[in-house]
mmCIF file of C-alpha atoms in Angstrom:
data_model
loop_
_atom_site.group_PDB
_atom_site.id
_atom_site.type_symbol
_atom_site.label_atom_id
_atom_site.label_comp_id
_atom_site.label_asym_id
_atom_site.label_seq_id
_atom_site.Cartn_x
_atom_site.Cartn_y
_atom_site.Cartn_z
ATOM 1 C CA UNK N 288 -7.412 -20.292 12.240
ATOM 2 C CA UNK N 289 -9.806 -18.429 9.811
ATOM 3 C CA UNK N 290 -8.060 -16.614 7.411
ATOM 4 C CA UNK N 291 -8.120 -12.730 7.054
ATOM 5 C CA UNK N 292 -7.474 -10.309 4.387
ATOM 6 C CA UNK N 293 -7.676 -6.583 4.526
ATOM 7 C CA UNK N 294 -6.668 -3.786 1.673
ATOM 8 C CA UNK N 295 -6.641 -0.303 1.279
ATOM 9 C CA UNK N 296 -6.044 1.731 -1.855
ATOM 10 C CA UNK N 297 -4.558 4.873 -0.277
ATOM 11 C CA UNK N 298 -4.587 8.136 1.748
ATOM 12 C CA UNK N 299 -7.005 10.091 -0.687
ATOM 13 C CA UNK N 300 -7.844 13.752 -0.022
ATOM 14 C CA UNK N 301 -11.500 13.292 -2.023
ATOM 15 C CA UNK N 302 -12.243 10.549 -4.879
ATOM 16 C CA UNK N 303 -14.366 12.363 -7.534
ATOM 17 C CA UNK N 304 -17.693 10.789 -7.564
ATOM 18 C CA UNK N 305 -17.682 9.430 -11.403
ATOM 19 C CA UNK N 306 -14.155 7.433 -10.031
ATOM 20 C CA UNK N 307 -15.428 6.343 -6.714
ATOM 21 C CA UNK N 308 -17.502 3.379 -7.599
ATOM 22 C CA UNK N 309 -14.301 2.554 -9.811
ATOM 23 C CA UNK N 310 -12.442 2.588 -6.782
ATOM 24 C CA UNK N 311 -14.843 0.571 -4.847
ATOM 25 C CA UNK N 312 -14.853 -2.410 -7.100
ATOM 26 C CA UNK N 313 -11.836 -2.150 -7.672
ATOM 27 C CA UNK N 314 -10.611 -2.317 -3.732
ATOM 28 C CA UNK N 315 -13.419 -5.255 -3.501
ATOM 29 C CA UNK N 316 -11.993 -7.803 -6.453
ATOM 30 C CA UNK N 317 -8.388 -7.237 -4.438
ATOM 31 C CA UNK N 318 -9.911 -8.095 -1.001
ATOM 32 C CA UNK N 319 -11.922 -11.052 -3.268
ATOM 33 C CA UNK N 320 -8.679 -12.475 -4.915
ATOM 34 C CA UNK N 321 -7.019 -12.425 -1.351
ATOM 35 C CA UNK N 322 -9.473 -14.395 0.253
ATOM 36 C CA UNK N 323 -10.122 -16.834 -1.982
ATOM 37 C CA UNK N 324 -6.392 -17.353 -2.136
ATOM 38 C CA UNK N 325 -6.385 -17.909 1.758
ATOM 39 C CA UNK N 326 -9.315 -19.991 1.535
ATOM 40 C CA UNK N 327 -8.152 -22.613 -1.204
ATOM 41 C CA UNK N 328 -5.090 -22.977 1.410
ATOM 42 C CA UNK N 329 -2.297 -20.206 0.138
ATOM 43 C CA UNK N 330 0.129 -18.415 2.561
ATOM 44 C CA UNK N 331 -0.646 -14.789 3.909
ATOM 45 C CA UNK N 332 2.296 -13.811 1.877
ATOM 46 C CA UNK N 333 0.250 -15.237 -1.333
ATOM 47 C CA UNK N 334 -2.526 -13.676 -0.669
ATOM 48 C CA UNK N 335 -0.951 -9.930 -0.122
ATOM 49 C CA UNK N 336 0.828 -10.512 -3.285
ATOM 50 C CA UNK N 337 -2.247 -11.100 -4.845
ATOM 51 C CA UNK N 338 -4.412 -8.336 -3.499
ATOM 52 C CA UNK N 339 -1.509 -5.988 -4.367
ATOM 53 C CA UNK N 340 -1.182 -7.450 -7.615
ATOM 54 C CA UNK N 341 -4.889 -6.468 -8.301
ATOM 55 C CA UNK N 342 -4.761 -3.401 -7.694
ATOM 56 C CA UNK N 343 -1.497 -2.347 -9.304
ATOM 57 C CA UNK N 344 -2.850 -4.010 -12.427
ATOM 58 C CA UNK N 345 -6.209 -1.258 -12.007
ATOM 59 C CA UNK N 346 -5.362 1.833 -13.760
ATOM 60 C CA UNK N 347 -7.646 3.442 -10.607
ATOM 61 C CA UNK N 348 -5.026 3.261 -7.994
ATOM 62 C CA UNK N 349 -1.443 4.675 -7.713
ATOM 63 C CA UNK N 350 0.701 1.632 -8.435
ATOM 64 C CA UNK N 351 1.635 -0.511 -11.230
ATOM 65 C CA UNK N 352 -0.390 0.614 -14.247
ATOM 66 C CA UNK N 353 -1.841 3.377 -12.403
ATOM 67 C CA UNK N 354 1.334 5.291 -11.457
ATOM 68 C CA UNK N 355 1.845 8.981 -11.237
ATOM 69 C CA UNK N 356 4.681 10.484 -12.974
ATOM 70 C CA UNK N 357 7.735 12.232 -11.723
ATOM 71 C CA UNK N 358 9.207 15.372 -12.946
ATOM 72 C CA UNK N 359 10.339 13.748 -16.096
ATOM 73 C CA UNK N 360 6.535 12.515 -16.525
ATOM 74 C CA UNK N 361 8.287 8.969 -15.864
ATOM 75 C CA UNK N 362 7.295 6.132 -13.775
ATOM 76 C CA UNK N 363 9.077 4.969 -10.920
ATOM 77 C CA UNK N 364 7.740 2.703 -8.685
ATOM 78 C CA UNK N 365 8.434 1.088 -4.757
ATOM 79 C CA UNK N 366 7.122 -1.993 -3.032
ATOM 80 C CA UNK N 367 7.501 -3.927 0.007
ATOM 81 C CA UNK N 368 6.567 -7.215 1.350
ATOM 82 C CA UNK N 369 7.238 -9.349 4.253
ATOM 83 C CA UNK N 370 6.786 -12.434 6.033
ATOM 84 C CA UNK N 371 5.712 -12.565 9.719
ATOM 85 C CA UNK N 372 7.069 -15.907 10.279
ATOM 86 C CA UNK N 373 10.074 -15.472 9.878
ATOM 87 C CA UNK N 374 10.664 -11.662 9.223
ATOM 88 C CA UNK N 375 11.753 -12.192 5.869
ATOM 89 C CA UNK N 376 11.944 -9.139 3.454
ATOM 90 C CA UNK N 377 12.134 -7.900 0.130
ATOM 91 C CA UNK N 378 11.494 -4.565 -1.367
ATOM 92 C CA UNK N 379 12.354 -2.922 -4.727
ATOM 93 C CA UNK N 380 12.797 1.489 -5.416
ATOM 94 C CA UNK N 381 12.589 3.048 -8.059
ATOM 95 C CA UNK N 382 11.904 0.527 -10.662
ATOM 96 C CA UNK N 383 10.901 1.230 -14.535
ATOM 97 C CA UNK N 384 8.975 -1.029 -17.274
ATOM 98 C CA UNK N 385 7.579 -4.067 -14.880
ATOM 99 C CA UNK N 386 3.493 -4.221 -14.332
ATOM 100 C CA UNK N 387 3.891 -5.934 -10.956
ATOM 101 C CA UNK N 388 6.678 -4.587 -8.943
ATOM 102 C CA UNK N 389 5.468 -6.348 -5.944
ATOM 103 C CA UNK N 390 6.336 -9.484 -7.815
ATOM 104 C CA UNK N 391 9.651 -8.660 -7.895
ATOM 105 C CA UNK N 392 9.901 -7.829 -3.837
ATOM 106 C CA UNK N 393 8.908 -10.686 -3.667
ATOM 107 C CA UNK N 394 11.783 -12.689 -5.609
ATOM 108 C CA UNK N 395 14.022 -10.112 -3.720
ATOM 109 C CA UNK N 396 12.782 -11.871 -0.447
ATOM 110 C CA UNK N 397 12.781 -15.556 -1.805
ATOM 111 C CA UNK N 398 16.167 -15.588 -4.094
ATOM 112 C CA UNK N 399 18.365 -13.311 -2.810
ATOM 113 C CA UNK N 400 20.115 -12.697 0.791
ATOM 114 C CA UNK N 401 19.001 -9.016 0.454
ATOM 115 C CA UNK N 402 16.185 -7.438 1.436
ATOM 116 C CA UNK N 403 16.370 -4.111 -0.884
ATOM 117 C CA UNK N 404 17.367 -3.625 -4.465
ATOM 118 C CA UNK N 405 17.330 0.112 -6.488
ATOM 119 C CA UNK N 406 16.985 1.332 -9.704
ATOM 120 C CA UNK N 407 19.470 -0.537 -11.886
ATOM 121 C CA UNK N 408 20.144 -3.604 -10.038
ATOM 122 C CA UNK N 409 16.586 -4.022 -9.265
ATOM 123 C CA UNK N 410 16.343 -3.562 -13.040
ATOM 124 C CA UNK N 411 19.092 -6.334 -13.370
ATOM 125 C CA UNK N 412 17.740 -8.654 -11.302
ATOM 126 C CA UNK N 413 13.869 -8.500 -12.737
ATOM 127 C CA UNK N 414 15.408 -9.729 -16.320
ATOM 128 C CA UNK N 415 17.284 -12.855 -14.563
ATOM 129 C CA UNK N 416 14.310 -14.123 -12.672
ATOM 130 C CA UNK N 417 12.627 -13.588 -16.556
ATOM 131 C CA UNK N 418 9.821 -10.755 -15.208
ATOM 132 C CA UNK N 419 8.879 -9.166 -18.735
ATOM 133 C CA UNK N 420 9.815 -5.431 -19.726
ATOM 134 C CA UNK N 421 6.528 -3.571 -20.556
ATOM 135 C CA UNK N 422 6.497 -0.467 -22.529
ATOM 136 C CA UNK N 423 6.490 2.782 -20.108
ATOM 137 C CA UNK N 424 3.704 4.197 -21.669
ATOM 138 C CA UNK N 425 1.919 1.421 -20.847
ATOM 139 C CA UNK N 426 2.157 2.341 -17.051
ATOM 140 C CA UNK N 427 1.218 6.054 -18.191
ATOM 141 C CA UNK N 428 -2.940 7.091 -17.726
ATOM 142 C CA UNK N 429 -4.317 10.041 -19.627
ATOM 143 C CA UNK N 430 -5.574 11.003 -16.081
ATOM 144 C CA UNK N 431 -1.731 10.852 -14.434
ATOM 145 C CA UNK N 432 -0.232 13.013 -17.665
ATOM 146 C CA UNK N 433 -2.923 15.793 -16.823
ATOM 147 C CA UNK N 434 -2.521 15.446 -12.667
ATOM 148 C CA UNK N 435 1.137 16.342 -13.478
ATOM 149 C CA UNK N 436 0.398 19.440 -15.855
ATOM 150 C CA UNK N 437 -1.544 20.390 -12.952
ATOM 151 C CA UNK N 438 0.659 20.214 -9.901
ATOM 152 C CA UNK N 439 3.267 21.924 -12.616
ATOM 153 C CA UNK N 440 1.365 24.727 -13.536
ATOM 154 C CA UNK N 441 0.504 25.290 -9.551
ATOM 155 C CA UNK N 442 3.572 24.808 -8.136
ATOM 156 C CA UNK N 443 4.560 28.392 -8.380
ATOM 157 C CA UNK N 444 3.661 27.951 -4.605
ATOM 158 C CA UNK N 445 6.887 25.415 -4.224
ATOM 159 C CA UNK N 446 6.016 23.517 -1.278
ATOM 160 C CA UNK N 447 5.128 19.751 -1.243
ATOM 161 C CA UNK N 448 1.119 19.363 -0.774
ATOM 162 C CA UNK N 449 0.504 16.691 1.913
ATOM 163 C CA UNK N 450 -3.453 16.384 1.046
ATOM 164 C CA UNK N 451 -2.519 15.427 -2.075
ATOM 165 C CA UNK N 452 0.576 12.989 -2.228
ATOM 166 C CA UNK N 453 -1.015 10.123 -0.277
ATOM 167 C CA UNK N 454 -1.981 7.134 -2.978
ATOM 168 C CA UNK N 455 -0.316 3.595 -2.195
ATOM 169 C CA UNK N 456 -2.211 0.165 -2.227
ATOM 170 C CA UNK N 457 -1.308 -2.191 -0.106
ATOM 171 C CA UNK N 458 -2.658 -5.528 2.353
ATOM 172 C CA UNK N 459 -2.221 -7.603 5.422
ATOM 173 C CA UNK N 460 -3.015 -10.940 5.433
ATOM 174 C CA UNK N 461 -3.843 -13.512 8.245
ATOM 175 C CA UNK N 462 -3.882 -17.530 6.995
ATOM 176 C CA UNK N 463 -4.619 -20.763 7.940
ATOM 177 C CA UNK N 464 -1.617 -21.795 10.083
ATOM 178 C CA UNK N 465 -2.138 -18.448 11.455
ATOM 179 C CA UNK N 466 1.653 -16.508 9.715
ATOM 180 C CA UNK N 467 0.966 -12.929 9.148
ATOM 181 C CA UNK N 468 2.352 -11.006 5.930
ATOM 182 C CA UNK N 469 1.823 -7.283 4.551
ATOM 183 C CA UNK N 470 2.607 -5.839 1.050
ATOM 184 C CA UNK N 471 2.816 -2.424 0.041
ATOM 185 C CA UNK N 472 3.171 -0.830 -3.339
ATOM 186 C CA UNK N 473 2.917 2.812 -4.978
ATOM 187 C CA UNK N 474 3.873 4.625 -7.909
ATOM 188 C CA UNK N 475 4.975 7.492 -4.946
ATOM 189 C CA UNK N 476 4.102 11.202 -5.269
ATOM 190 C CA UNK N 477 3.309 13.589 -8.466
ATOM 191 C CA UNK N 478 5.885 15.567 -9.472
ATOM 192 C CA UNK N 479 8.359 13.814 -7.651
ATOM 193 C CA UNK N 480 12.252 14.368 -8.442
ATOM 194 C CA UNK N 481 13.736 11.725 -10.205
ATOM 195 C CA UNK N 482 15.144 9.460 -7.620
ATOM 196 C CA UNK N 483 13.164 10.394 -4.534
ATOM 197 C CA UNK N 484 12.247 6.908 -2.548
ATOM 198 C CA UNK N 485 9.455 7.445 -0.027
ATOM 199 C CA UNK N 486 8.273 5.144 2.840
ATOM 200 C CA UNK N 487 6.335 2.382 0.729
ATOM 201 C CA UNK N 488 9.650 0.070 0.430
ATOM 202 C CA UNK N 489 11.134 0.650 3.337
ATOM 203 C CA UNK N 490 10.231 -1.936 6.160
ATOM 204 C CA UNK N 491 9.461 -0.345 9.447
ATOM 205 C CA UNK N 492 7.507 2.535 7.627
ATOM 206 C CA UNK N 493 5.750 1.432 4.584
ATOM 207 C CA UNK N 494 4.521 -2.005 6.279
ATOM 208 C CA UNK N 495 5.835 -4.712 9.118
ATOM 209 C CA UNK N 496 4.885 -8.158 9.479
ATOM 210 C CA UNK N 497 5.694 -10.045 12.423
ATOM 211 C CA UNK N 498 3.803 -13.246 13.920
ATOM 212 C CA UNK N 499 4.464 -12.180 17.493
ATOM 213 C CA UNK N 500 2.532 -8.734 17.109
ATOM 214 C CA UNK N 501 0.922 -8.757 13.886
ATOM 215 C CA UNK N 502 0.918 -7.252 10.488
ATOM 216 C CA UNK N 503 0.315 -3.517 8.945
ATOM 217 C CA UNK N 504 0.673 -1.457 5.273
ATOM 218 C CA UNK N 505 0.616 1.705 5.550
ATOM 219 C CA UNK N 506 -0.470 5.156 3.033
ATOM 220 C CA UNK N 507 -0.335 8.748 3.201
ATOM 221 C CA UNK N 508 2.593 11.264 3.521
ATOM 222 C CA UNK N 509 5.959 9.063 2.515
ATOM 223 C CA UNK N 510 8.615 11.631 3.830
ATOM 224 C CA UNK N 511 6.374 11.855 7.512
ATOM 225 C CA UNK N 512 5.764 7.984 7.485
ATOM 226 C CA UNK N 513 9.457 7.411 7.252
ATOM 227 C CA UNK N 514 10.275 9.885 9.865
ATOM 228 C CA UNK N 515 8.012 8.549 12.439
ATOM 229 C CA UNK N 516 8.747 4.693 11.108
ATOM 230 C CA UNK N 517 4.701 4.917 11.279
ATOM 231 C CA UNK N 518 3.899 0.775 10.463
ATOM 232 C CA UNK N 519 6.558 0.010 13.404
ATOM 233 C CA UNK N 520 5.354 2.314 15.629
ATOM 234 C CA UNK N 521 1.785 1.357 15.502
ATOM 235 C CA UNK N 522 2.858 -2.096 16.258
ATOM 236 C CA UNK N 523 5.168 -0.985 19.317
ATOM 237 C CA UNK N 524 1.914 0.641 20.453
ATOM 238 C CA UNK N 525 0.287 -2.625 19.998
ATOM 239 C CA UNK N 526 3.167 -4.211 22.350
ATOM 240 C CA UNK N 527 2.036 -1.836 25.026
ATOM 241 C CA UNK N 528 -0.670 -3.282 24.842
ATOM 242 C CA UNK N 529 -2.722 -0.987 23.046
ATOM 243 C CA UNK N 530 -6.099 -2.014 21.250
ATOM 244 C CA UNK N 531 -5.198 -2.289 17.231
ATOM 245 C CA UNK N 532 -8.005 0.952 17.042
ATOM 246 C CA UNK N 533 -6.056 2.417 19.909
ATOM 247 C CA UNK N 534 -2.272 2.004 18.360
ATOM 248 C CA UNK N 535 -4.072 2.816 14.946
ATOM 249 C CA UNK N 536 -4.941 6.486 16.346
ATOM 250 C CA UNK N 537 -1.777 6.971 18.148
ATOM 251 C CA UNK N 538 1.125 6.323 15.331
ATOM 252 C CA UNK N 539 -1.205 8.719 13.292
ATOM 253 C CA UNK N 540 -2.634 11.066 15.785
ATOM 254 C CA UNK N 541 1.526 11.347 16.266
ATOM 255 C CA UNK N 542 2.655 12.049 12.909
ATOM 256 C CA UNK N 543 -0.129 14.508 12.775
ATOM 257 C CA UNK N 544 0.756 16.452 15.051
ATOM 258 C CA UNK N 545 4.153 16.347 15.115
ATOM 259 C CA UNK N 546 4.283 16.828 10.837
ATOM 260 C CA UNK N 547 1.284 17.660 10.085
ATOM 261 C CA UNK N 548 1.231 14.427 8.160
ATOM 262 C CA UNK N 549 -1.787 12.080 7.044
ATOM 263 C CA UNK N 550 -2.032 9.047 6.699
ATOM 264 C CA UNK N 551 -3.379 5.653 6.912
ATOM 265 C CA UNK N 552 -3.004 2.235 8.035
ATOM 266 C CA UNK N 553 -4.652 -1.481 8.320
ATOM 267 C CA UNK N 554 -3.527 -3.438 10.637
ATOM 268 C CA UNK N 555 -4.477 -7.290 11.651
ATOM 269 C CA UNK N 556 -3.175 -9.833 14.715
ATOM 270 C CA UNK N 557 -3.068 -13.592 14.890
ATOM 271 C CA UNK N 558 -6.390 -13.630 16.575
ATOM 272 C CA UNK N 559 -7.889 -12.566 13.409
ATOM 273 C CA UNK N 560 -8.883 -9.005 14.695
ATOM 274 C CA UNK N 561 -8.528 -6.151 12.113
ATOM 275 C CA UNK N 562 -9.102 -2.356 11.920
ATOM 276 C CA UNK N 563 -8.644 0.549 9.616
ATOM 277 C CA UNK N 564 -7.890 3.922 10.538
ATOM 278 C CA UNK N 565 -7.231 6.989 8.559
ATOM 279 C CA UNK N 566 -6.446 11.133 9.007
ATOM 280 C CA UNK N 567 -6.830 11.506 5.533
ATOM 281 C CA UNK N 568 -10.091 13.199 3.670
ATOM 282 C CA UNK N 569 -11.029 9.535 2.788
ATOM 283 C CA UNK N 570 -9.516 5.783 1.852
ATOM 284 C CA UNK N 571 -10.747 3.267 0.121
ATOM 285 C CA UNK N 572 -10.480 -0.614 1.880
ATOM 286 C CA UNK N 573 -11.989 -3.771 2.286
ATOM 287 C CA UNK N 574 -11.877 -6.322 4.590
ATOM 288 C CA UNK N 575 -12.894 -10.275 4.034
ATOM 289 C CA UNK N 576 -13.816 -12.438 6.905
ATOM 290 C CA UNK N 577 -15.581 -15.045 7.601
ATOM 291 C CA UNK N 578 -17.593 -15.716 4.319
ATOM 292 C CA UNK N 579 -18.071 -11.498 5.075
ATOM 293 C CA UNK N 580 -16.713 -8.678 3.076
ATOM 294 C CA UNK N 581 -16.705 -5.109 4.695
ATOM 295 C CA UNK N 582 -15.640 -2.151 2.608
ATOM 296 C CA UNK N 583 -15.807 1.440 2.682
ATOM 297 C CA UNK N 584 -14.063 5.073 1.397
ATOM 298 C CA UNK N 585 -15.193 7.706 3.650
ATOM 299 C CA UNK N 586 -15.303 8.029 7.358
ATOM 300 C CA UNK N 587 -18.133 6.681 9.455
ATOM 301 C CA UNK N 588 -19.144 4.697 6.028
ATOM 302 C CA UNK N 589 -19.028 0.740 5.855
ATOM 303 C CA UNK N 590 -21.046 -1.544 3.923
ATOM 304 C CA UNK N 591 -20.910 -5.498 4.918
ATOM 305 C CA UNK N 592 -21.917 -8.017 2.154
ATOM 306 C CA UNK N 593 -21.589 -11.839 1.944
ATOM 307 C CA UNK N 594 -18.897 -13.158 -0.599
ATOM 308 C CA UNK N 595 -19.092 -14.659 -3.655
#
């Protein structure tokens, strides 16, 4: 089986262009670290961890040390990751102080029998596995402090924009002995109340792995994601025996029209087919196969290089 990575770094509604090259390299070295993970004979579930990792370590993206801030101008963060092999689970909400919080869904789905841990006891549980508090304000970008002066000084108009609230990073992963895995990981919506959870960790929505169908992570809208369970219903569209392009455009072209929601997915089976597929303005992703990378932000735009 040739191994397969794919990442996106969110739903965007435009990338400014001094940031977009940013972006690009930044979504590249993810897809990069994935691959080469795959290729020196790690797990699909290593290599999303590590592609997610990547990106929530870039200050570019809206996770880890990239976050945007909630109403408090805190960070709170979600992830998600799973195992298509066995359907094995674990996701974290609202969780403070940690650089890598899909590090610690991870160690929820490897050393406990849960699949989902909050707030406190996700808090809890990241000191007894010994993952490191970090300062907030390490987690805190000039660029994130201003985005929420903004939304606060326009939100006279009190109604939740969903062009704007759309940034996630996440990755599917296809390896060797041909197990699928996706991870998914965001620092959720600007402006947020304290406390709100949106579709990132919550499996069915945010991302679904399962050997039998194949493996998605999802961006855009959390509250319309979770009401359509948009990563699950792409892949019951894939049961139907939809194309991966065709289920891509009908879990989406169905929250949009239903919510008015946008979004984005990437989605891969255990043949090693992939696709991308977006209603958002733009979002950034990369794709490594086959000694290839392909990559693009915009729509109708994708650039195909060797690797490294």
């Amino acid at each position: 089986m040739n191994p397969v990575v794919v990442v996106h770094g969110g739903g965007a509604s435009n990338i400014s262009k001094d940031r977009k090259e940013r972006v690009r390299q930044g979504i590249i070295r993810a897809a990069t670290v994935g691959y080469n993970i795959l290729k020196e004979g790690g797990s699909a579930v290593d290599a999303v961890e590590g592609a997610v990792t990547v990106l929530e370590d870039d200050p570019e993206f809206n996770a880890g040390c990239g976050s945007v801030l909630n109403v408090n101008g805190e960070v709170e963060m979600d992830a998600s990751i799973m195992n298509g092999k066995d359907l094995s689970s674990g996701a974290v909400s609202a969780v403070r102080c940690i650089a890598n919080p899909i590090k610690l869904a991870r160690l929820v789905m490897e050393k406990t029998p849960h699949c989902f841990l909050t707030d406190q006891g996700a808090a809890k549980f990241a000191a007894d596995m010994g993952i490191p508090e970090v300062p907030e304000k390490q987690l805190i970008t000039e660029r994130n402090i201003k985005h929420l002066e903004k939304e606060k000084n326009e939100k006279s108009a009190q109604k939740t924009d969903q062009q704007k609230n759309l940034g996630t990073v996440g990755a599917v992963a296809l390896d060797s002995e041909g197990n699928v895995a996706y991870a998914t990981s965001t620092g959720g919506i600007v402006n947020k109340m304290a406390g709100r959870v949106g579709d990132t960790p919550c499996i069915g929505s945010g991302g679904y792995a399962d050997n039998d169908i194949g493996a998605i992570s999802t961006t855009g809208h959390g509250e319309s994601i979770l009401k359509v369970n948009l990563a699950r219903l792409t892949l019951f569209h894939r049961e139907q025996g939809k194309t991966l392009e065709e289920a891509a455009d009908s879990s989406l072209g169905y929250m949009k029209s239903k919510l008015k929601g946008l979004g984005g997915v990437i989605l891969i089976n255990t043949a090693g087919d992939w696709a991308v597929k977006w209603t958002s303005a733009s979002m950034p992703w990369a794709a490594a196969k086959d000694g290839k990378l392909h990559s693009g932000i915009d729509l109708d735009e994708t650039s195909i290089a060797d690797l490294p």
